[in-house]
Structure formats: structure tokens, C-alpha cells
Short mmCIF file of C-alpha atoms in Angstrom, two decimals:
data_model
loop_
_atom_site.label_atom_id
_atom_site.label_comp_id
_atom_site.label_asym_id
_atom_site.label_seq_id
_atom_site.Cartn_x
_atom_site.Cartn_y
_atom_site.Cartn_z
CA MET A 1 174.35 9.97 -5.60
CA VAL A 2 177.89 9.89 -6.21
CA ARG A 3 179.40 11.42 -9.48
CA PHE A 4 182.60 9.24 -10.63
CA THR A 5 185.52 10.26 -12.97
CA ALA A 6 187.41 8.63 -15.89
CA THR A 7 191.05 8.69 -16.47
CA ILE A 8 192.15 10.37 -19.78
CA THR A 9 195.86 11.01 -19.89
CA THR A 10 198.77 9.99 -17.64
CA THR A 11 202.48 11.37 -16.76
CA ILE A 12 205.41 10.68 -15.05
CA HIS A 13 206.21 12.66 -11.73
CA HIS A 14 208.43 11.67 -9.15
CA ARG A 15 208.61 8.19 -10.57
CA LEU A 16 204.83 7.77 -9.84
CA ARG A 17 202.16 8.10 -12.35
CA ARG A 18 199.67 11.27 -12.07
CA GLN A 19 196.18 10.82 -13.46
CA ILE A 20 194.34 13.72 -15.22
CA ARG A 21 190.69 13.15 -14.92
CA THR A 22 187.52 14.33 -16.48
CA PHE A 23 183.94 13.71 -15.10
CA VAL A 24 181.73 11.38 -16.86
CA ASN A 25 177.91 10.78 -16.22
CA ALA A 26 178.27 7.69 -14.01
CA ARG A 27 175.86 7.84 -10.61
CA VAL A 28 175.84 5.51 -7.97
CA LYS A 29 173.26 5.44 -5.61
CA TRP A 30 174.03 4.79 -1.95
CA VAL A 31 172.78 1.22 -0.70
CA ARG A 32 171.91 0.54 2.88
CA ASP A 33 174.22 -2.40 4.41
CA PRO A 34 171.99 -4.09 7.38
CA TYR A 35 174.96 -5.93 8.50
CA LEU A 36 177.23 -2.65 9.03
CA ASP A 37 174.11 -0.62 10.14
CA THR A 38 173.65 -3.43 12.84
CA ALA A 39 177.09 -3.48 13.68
CA VAL A 40 176.88 0.61 14.56
CA GLU A 41 173.39 0.20 15.97
CA LYS A 42 174.69 -2.32 18.67
CA GLU A 43 176.91 0.56 20.30
CA LYS A 44 174.08 2.94 20.66
CA ASN A 45 174.48 5.01 23.87
CA LEU A 46 177.77 2.93 25.04
CA LYS A 47 180.05 6.02 24.75
CA SER A 48 177.44 7.94 26.89
CA LEU A 49 177.18 5.24 29.39
CA LEU A 50 180.79 4.58 29.62
CA SER A 51 181.44 8.47 30.34
CA LEU A 52 178.68 8.13 32.82
CA LYS A 53 180.28 5.02 34.41
CA ASN A 54 183.54 6.84 34.69
CA LEU A 55 182.10 9.53 36.48
CA ILE A 56 180.23 7.55 39.12
CA ILE A 57 183.52 5.48 39.78
CA SER A 58 185.43 8.83 40.04
CA HIS A 59 183.47 10.02 42.93
CA PRO A 60 184.81 9.61 46.39
CA SER A 61 182.11 7.41 47.55
CA LYS A 62 181.39 5.79 43.96
CA ALA A 63 177.40 6.87 44.58
CA PRO A 64 176.96 10.42 43.55
CA PRO A 65 173.96 12.15 44.08
CA LEU A 66 171.72 12.37 41.00
CA ARG A 67 171.29 16.15 41.28
CA THR A 68 174.97 16.41 40.58
CA ILE A 69 174.52 14.34 37.42
CA SER A 70 171.79 15.78 35.91
CA PRO A 71 173.34 19.25 34.95
CA LEU A 72 176.39 17.27 33.11
CA LYS A 73 173.81 15.69 30.53
CA PRO A 74 175.49 17.90 27.62
CA GLN A 75 178.99 16.94 28.58
CA LEU A 76 178.02 13.23 29.26
CA ASN A 77 176.12 13.43 25.64
CA LEU A 78 172.94 11.61 27.17
CA PRO A 79 170.04 11.32 25.10
CA THR A 80 167.53 11.71 27.57
CA THR A 81 167.55 12.90 31.07
CA ALA A 82 169.97 11.37 33.67
CA LEU A 83 167.51 9.44 35.61
CA LYS A 84 165.65 7.99 32.69
CA PHE A 85 169.11 7.12 31.02
CA ILE A 86 169.92 5.31 34.32
CA GLN A 87 166.54 3.65 34.53
CA ASN A 88 166.85 2.09 30.96
CA TYR A 89 169.94 0.35 32.33
CA PRO A 90 169.06 -1.41 35.66
CA PHE A 91 172.00 -3.95 35.14
CA VAL A 92 174.73 -1.37 34.82
CA PHE A 93 173.27 1.77 37.04
CA LYS A 94 171.15 1.23 40.36
CA THR A 95 169.56 4.16 42.00
CA PHE A 96 168.87 4.38 46.09
CA ARG A 97 168.51 6.59 48.88
CA PRO A 98 170.97 6.50 51.84
CA PRO A 99 169.08 5.97 55.32
CA ILE A 100 169.08 9.36 56.46
CA PRO A 101 166.16 12.00 56.86
CA LEU A 102 165.35 13.86 53.49
CA SER A 103 167.92 12.18 51.51
CA THR A 104 167.84 12.43 47.46
CA LEU A 105 168.40 9.88 44.92
CA HIS A 106 172.21 8.75 44.50
CA VAL A 107 173.63 6.43 41.77
CA LYS A 108 175.86 3.57 41.89
CA LEU A 109 177.13 0.67 39.84
CA THR A 110 175.57 -2.71 40.07
CA PRO A 111 178.06 -5.36 41.23
CA ASN A 112 178.08 -7.03 37.92
CA ALA A 113 178.93 -3.51 36.29
CA GLU A 114 181.44 -2.61 39.12
CA SER A 115 183.17 -6.17 38.67
CA LEU A 116 183.43 -5.48 34.85
CA HIS A 117 185.04 -2.03 35.54
CA ASN A 118 187.46 -3.40 37.80
CA ASP A 119 188.36 -5.96 35.24
CA GLU A 120 188.74 -3.14 32.67
CA THR A 121 190.93 -1.19 34.83
CA LEU A 122 193.23 -4.11 35.28
CA PHE A 123 193.46 -4.48 31.48
CA LEU A 124 193.98 -0.72 30.83
CA ASN A 125 196.90 -0.66 33.16
CA LEU A 126 198.75 -3.77 31.33
CA SER A 127 201.99 -2.45 30.37
CA HIS A 128 201.41 -4.34 26.74
CA TYR A 129 198.32 -2.64 26.44
CA ARG A 130 199.67 0.74 27.41
CA LYS A 131 202.61 0.44 24.74
CA ASP A 132 199.80 -1.07 22.04
CA LEU A 133 197.95 2.38 22.87
CA ALA A 134 201.23 4.51 22.54
CA GLN A 135 202.16 3.19 19.16
CA ARG A 136 198.68 3.56 17.78
CA LEU A 137 198.43 7.06 19.20
CA ALA A 138 202.06 7.70 17.45
CA LYS A 139 200.88 6.32 14.13
CA LEU A 140 198.18 8.83 14.16
CA LEU A 141 200.56 11.62 14.78
CA MET A 142 202.80 10.05 12.01
CA LEU A 143 199.87 10.59 9.40
CA THR A 144 200.65 14.18 9.76
CA ARG A 145 203.28 16.15 8.06
CA ALA A 146 204.58 17.81 11.09
CA ASN A 147 204.21 14.75 13.47
CA ARG A 148 201.55 16.65 15.73
CA LEU A 149 198.15 17.49 16.30
CA PRO A 150 196.13 19.71 18.52
CA PHE A 151 194.12 18.34 21.32
CA TYR A 152 191.01 19.11 20.12
CA VAL A 153 191.52 16.89 17.01
CA ILE A 154 192.89 13.99 19.31
CA ASN A 155 190.09 14.05 21.69
CA LYS A 156 187.84 13.35 18.51
CA PHE A 157 189.55 10.02 18.48
CA LYS A 158 190.18 9.56 22.09
CA PHE A 159 187.18 6.88 22.42
CA ASP A 160 187.72 5.22 19.19
CA LEU A 161 191.47 4.82 20.21
CA GLY A 162 190.76 3.56 23.50
CA LEU A 163 192.56 6.48 25.61
CA PRO A 164 191.84 6.90 29.03
CA HIS A 165 189.43 9.81 29.74
CA ASP A 166 192.12 11.55 31.66
CA TYR A 167 194.90 10.14 29.42
CA LEU A 168 196.97 13.66 30.01
CA LEU A 169 197.69 12.81 33.36
CA SER A 170 197.16 9.04 33.49
CA PHE A 171 198.82 7.78 30.11
CA LEU A 172 201.07 10.69 28.58
CA PRO A 173 203.71 11.03 31.50
CA GLU A 174 204.46 7.24 31.14
CA PHE A 175 205.84 7.71 27.72
CA PRO A 176 208.27 10.92 27.40
CA GLU A 177 210.31 9.12 24.66
CA TYR A 178 207.03 9.19 22.53
CA PHE A 179 205.41 11.97 22.99
CA GLN A 180 205.78 15.85 24.26
CA ILE A 181 203.30 18.61 24.54
CA CYS A 182 203.43 21.54 22.04
CA GLN A 183 202.19 24.75 21.19
CA MET A 184 200.44 24.44 17.64
CA GLY A 185 201.31 27.96 16.54
CA PHE A 186 197.86 29.46 16.34
CA LYS A 187 195.07 30.53 18.45
CA GLY A 188 191.59 29.25 19.12
CA ALA A 189 188.09 31.09 18.43
CA ASP A 190 188.47 32.09 22.23
CA GLY A 191 192.03 33.92 21.58
CA ARG A 192 193.93 31.46 23.73
CA GLU A 193 196.97 29.58 22.50
CA VAL A 194 196.36 25.95 21.19
CA PHE A 195 198.04 23.34 22.37
CA GLY A 196 198.86 19.85 21.20
CA LEU A 197 200.76 16.54 21.16
CA GLU A 198 204.17 16.16 19.18
CA LEU A 199 206.25 13.07 18.24
CA VAL A 200 209.52 13.30 19.84
CA LYS A 201 211.22 11.27 17.07
CA TRP A 202 210.11 9.60 13.84
CA ARG A 203 209.45 5.87 14.44
CA LYS A 204 210.53 3.95 11.35
CA ASP A 205 209.11 0.45 12.65
CA LEU A 206 205.59 1.95 12.84
CA ALA A 207 205.51 3.49 9.28
CA VAL A 208 204.41 0.43 7.58
CA SER A 209 200.77 0.27 6.98
CA VAL A 210 198.27 -2.59 7.86
CA VAL A 211 197.89 -2.80 3.98
CA GLU A 212 201.57 -3.46 3.47
CA LYS A 213 201.85 -5.67 6.35
CA ARG A 214 198.99 -7.89 4.84
CA GLU A 215 200.73 -7.71 1.21
CA ASP A 216 204.03 -8.64 2.98
CA PHE A 217 206.42 -7.79 0.40
CA GLY A 218 209.41 -8.85 2.57
CA GLY A 219 211.25 -5.65 2.36
CA GLY A 220 210.89 -5.42 -1.38
CA LYS A 221 209.42 -2.00 -3.19
CA ARG A 222 206.07 -1.49 -2.82
CA VAL A 223 204.46 -0.89 -6.46
CA HIS A 224 200.95 -2.36 -6.92
CA ILE A 225 198.52 -2.98 -3.95
CA ARG A 226 194.84 -3.45 -4.11
CA TYR A 227 192.21 -2.75 -1.55
CA SER A 228 189.62 -4.97 -0.61
CA MET A 229 186.21 -4.12 -1.94
CA ASN A 230 183.03 -5.33 -0.70
CA LEU A 231 180.20 -4.22 -2.06
CA PRO A 232 176.62 -4.81 -0.54
CA ARG A 233 173.79 -6.93 -2.00
CA GLY A 234 171.90 -4.71 -4.42
CA PHE A 235 174.92 -2.59 -5.51
CA ASP A 236 175.43 -2.10 -9.11
CA LEU A 237 178.28 -0.59 -10.95
CA GLN A 238 177.93 1.21 -14.18
CA LYS A 239 180.48 -0.74 -16.53
CA LYS A 240 182.57 2.42 -16.96
CA VAL A 241 182.72 2.96 -13.42
CA LYS A 242 183.73 -0.34 -13.07
CA ILE A 243 186.50 -0.10 -15.57
CA TRP A 244 187.54 3.11 -13.70
CA ALA A 245 187.74 1.29 -10.50
CA GLU A 246 189.78 -1.34 -11.76
CA GLU A 247 192.27 1.10 -13.46
CA TRP A 248 192.37 2.86 -9.92
CA GLN A 249 193.13 -0.22 -8.19
CA ASN A 250 196.25 -0.92 -10.31
CA LEU A 251 197.79 2.33 -9.58
CA PRO A 252 201.06 2.45 -7.38
CA TYR A 253 200.31 2.28 -3.63
CA ILE A 254 201.61 5.41 -1.69
CA SER A 255 201.99 4.95 2.01
CA PRO A 256 200.00 7.07 4.24
CA TYR A 257 203.22 7.84 6.03
CA GLU A 258 204.80 9.27 3.01
CA ASP A 259 203.93 13.17 2.04
CA ALA A 260 202.35 12.92 -1.23
CA PHE A 261 201.17 16.30 -1.41
CA HIS A 262 203.13 17.22 -4.46
CA LEU A 263 200.73 15.27 -6.45
CA ALA A 264 197.77 16.91 -8.28
CA PRO A 265 194.98 17.39 -5.79
CA ASN A 266 192.37 15.99 -8.54
CA SER A 267 194.45 13.20 -9.63
CA ASP A 268 193.47 9.37 -9.19
CA GLN A 269 197.18 9.15 -7.90
CA ALA A 270 196.38 11.65 -5.08
CA GLU A 271 192.94 9.83 -4.27
CA LYS A 272 194.37 6.64 -3.78
CA TRP A 273 197.02 8.14 -1.49
CA THR A 274 193.87 9.91 0.30
CA VAL A 275 192.26 6.44 0.46
CA GLY A 276 195.00 5.16 2.00
CA VAL A 277 195.21 7.56 4.84
CA ILE A 278 191.57 6.89 5.77
CA HIS A 279 192.06 3.17 5.51
CA GLU A 280 195.10 3.27 8.04
CA LEU A 281 193.36 5.38 10.48
CA LEU A 282 190.29 3.13 10.60
CA SER A 283 192.70 0.38 10.64
CA PHE A 284 194.35 1.30 13.81
CA LEU A 285 191.12 2.47 15.69
CA ILE A 286 189.91 -0.48 18.04
CA SER A 287 186.47 -0.66 16.70
CA LYS A 288 187.66 0.06 12.82
CA LYS A 289 184.89 2.73 12.77
CA THR A 290 184.37 6.56 13.93
CA GLU A 291 182.01 9.28 13.31
CA ARG A 292 182.27 11.20 9.66
CA GLU A 293 182.82 14.44 11.36
CA ASN A 294 185.94 13.15 13.14
CA ILE A 295 187.61 12.22 9.70
CA TYR A 296 186.36 15.73 8.39
CA CYS A 297 187.85 17.42 11.19
CA LEU A 298 191.36 15.48 10.93
CA GLY A 299 191.39 15.89 7.03
CA ASP A 300 190.79 19.66 7.35
CA HIS A 301 193.76 20.03 9.94
CA LEU A 302 195.85 17.81 7.53
CA GLY A 303 194.97 20.17 4.37
CA PHE A 304 193.26 17.68 2.60
CA GLY A 305 190.03 20.04 2.39
CA ILE A 306 187.50 17.96 0.29
CA ARG A 307 189.56 15.40 -0.73
CA PHE A 308 188.60 13.33 2.53
CA ARG A 309 184.78 13.65 1.57
CA LYS A 310 185.46 12.78 -2.16
CA ALA A 311 187.31 9.68 -1.38
CA LEU A 312 184.54 8.29 1.22
CA VAL A 313 182.01 8.68 -1.62
CA HIS A 314 184.00 7.61 -4.55
CA HIS A 315 184.72 4.45 -2.78
CA PRO A 316 181.93 2.41 -1.28
CA GLY A 317 183.49 -0.65 -1.72
CA ILE A 318 186.00 0.38 0.96
CA PHE A 319 184.19 2.56 3.04
CA TYR A 320 180.47 2.41 4.41
CA LEU A 321 178.43 5.20 5.81
CA SER A 322 175.97 4.22 8.48
CA ASN A 323 173.21 6.93 9.40
CA LYS A 324 172.39 4.73 12.59
CA ILE A 325 172.48 6.10 16.08
CA ARG A 326 171.65 9.87 15.47
CA THR A 327 175.03 10.15 13.47
CA HIS A 328 176.82 9.63 10.59
CA THR A 329 179.53 6.66 10.84
CA ILE A 330 182.05 5.61 8.66
CA VAL A 331 183.07 2.06 8.85
CA LEU A 332 186.04 0.24 7.30
CA ARG A 333 184.13 -2.78 5.38
CA GLU A 334 186.80 -5.29 5.39
CA ALA A 335 187.01 -5.37 9.20
CA PHE A 336 183.38 -7.10 9.31
CA ASN A 337 182.19 -9.89 8.50
CA LYS A 338 178.44 -9.32 8.29
CA ASN A 339 178.07 -7.33 11.39
CA ILE A 340 180.83 -9.03 13.44
CA LEU A 341 184.39 -7.74 13.82
CA VAL A 342 186.84 -9.99 12.25
CA GLU A 343 189.81 -9.32 14.70
CA LYS A 344 188.52 -8.20 18.03
CA HIS A 345 190.83 -5.61 20.16
CA PRO A 346 190.89 -7.12 23.73
CA LEU A 347 189.36 -3.67 24.56
CA MET A 348 186.71 -3.98 22.11
CA ARG A 349 185.69 -7.60 23.85
CA MET A 350 185.31 -5.65 26.97
CA ARG A 351 183.08 -3.22 25.68
CA TYR A 352 180.87 -5.81 24.15
CA GLU A 353 180.56 -7.24 27.82
CA TYR A 354 178.96 -3.93 28.81
CA ILE A 355 176.71 -4.02 25.67
CA SER A 356 175.46 -7.54 26.93
CA LEU A 357 174.75 -5.59 30.50
CA MET A 358 172.98 -3.15 28.44
CA ASN A 359 170.59 -5.29 26.70
CA LYS A 360 169.35 -6.94 29.92
CA VAL A 361 166.27 -5.56 30.99
CA LEU A 362 163.86 -6.50 33.93
CA ARG A 363 160.17 -7.81 32.93
CA ARG A 364 157.92 -8.80 35.92
CA GLY A 365 161.13 -9.10 37.78
CA ILE A 366 163.11 -11.51 35.61
CA PRO A 367 166.06 -10.51 33.68
CA ILE A 368 165.94 -10.70 29.86
CA ASN A 369 167.66 -9.83 26.79
CA ALA A 370 166.39 -6.59 25.38
CA GLY A 371 167.30 -7.80 21.98
CA ALA A 372 165.11 -10.89 22.16
CA LEU A 373 162.21 -8.97 23.53
CA ARG A 374 162.52 -6.50 20.71
CA HIS A 375 162.72 -9.41 18.06
CA ARG A 376 159.41 -10.97 19.62
CA ARG A 377 157.79 -7.98 19.36
CA ARG A 378 158.71 -7.70 15.99
CA LEU A 379 157.26 -10.96 15.28
CA ALA A 380 154.05 -10.22 16.80
CA SER A 381 153.72 -7.04 15.18
CA VAL A 382 154.15 -8.58 11.75
CA LYS A 383 151.99 -11.56 12.57
CA ALA A 384 149.11 -8.80 13.53
CA ALA A 385 149.61 -7.18 10.15
CA ASN A 386 149.60 -10.29 8.31
CA SER A 387 146.32 -11.48 9.98
CA LYS A 388 144.76 -8.11 9.59
CA ARG A 389 145.50 -8.32 5.81
CA MET A 390 144.13 -11.78 5.45
CA LYS A 391 140.79 -10.45 6.97
CA GLN A 392 140.80 -7.55 4.48
CA VAL A 393 141.31 -10.23 1.47
CA LYS A 394 138.39 -12.21 3.16
CA SER A 395 136.12 -9.62 3.21
CA ILE A 396 136.36 -8.49 -0.43
CA GLU A 397 136.18 -12.06 -1.87
CA PRO A 398 133.09 -12.92 -3.66
CA LYS A 399 130.49 -14.81 -1.95
CA GLU A 400 129.00 -17.83 -3.57
CA ASP A 401 125.37 -18.00 -4.19
#
């Protein structure tokens, strides 16, 4: 349940309205969005599978022994044992025993998976993709006041940005004009100095949010920009909340690349800026979503405190919280048409090909789609339940004399 607030007065501060708010008794329940849940659920185990794939392909023989993979279950974030996980995806992984006495199980990629990996590698090495990735990583750093972030925060978004697993060595050295490694000026829990990544210089051409590009003000001053609001069926706002939301939408837009920490933290205007920061972050992630804890981690480092948490629950028409696949995922609603990404990044297209391989299973030696199999099983279950209910109804019907 979310508690909303109402605006009661306004003042002028730094040419921007600053709102003073009081709480009202307006509560809105969380409503499940089955389409966005499906969008999240279809990527179940994808991150773990790609991590395992990269581990296998990096082995000198490209076929490591299973015994060397099993201890890495926590690092790979496997939901089950390595062997069982591998057996769940017969069109991605193949186990075998080398033709030598007393050999143990080894693991390699199937021809289809290896071919897809080779295509992915070619794409990741394209100059235009690497420049696009450098610009999106730069935009992440530009959301901070100091234009730098510790590596432990960047690593939270490594998968969602599309960074290579070894980006420190294979990617960053290519862009000395963008990035430099720096000391963050504080120590970690282990007492060691924390290192991070710093922007070499501010890039004005990148400091334009996706919302500003969409509105296309032609270089004029951005005054009022409204966010796309998409509430799911069954989601009903109280009238006073609708009024508050309408007033909030009409507040001046502040770019997420501006520093607006001078605003009162609990003001409507500050919340609109906070929403803009989260909106921009999700917009330049390739899947337009990320785990909630990743956003919290970034917000805590930037000094937003609980403001990120409030922004996410106050605006269910902009952000959706899914509790699928053993975690909580924040989804940018406007980026999806039902459960389909509106604009697919090329790397996401390749990831969907991996998902297609993951969804294939063998049944009596014949490859079939696991999703279709689950659908047939659900239909059979529903049919059996309906048949059982019909028998129960007939058993209680009065018999004719």
C-alpha cells in the first residue's frame, strides 16, 4: 500500500517552484501486471546461463571438467547444482566424457550455442556498438555530482548495460578520452581503498535525457514535460490522488544531468527530479529494467537516501515492481507494449536468441518448445479440474423418482 501526499503551498526558489506537502489518507494497492511479469520471467536464469557460457568458452579447451564448475555455483548464481542446471538446457550445454580411462564429466557448448556466441562476439567487437556502450556508461557517470562511481556500483549494472564480463581489461583501455580509474577517497569494509571509474571530461552532447529528446524542444527552454503514465487494468486511483498526480505532472522538468540537491528533499519538485534520474537510468539500460536493489545501491551512493524508494512506489504508472524470478525487478512501463520491448537493443535481440535455445527441451528425443509444453500441461490441468467439478456437481444433483 502506498501513501500519497497533497500540495498545499508553493514558493519560488532558483527559478523553480518548490512544493511543500502534507500527507493525506490516500492509499493505493499494488496491482500485478501479468504482461510485465511475463517480460521479467522470460529472462529467468538468463544471466546465470550467460555467466556459465562465458566461463566454459574462456577455458583453454572450451570444455572444462564439471568438477571445476561445481564449486563456482555461488559466483555464477546458479539456482541449483551445476550438473542439474546444465541438464536443464540441453540445447545450450552438452556433457561428455573424454575417451580416456577414468575420465570425469566435461561440459561444452552445443554447436547452436557456440555459433550464437561467435555471432555475439563479432557484434560486441563492432566499433559502433563499443562507442554506444561507452556513451551509455558515460551517461551513468554523468548522473552523479562527481562524475564518478565505485566499481562495486558499476558492477551492479554491468549485465543491464551490456558491459563485457572482463570490461576492465577488454573495454575501458579503448576509451582513454572517456574514462580513467580513480580512488574514491574512502575504504571498504575490508579496510582496503575503494577504486572506481571517473569521467575524463563532461560531455555536453550526452547530457540530454531521453524524455527531452522525445519532446524535441528544438533547443528551446524545457519548462513542462509530462511522463507517460500506463496503469494496468484494475488499478484505480482515488480522486484526490489523481488531482495530485496531475499537478505533479505539470511541474517544471529538471534534467537528471542537473544538480538539484538544493531543492527541499520532501518537495514535489525534488521528487519529479528524482523520478527523472531513475527514468533516465532505466532508459539507457538495454533491457529497460533492473533489480530494485541495484537502484537502491546507486541511490544510496548518490545521497538520495529513501527518495529513490519513495519515487518508485509513488509512481506506479511510470515504474512497475515485479516480484518474479526470486527477486524484485523495476520495469520502465513505457518501454513495453504488453510484454514486448518496443525498441530492442541489438544485444537484447541476441539475448532473446539464447532464451529461445533455453526454452527448447527434448521429449522422447524430439526437440520441442518448453513454453508450449508448459501451456499444454496447464490446459490439461484446467481440463481435469473442470471435469472433476462437473462430476461433483452431478453427484449432488437430485435424482428423479
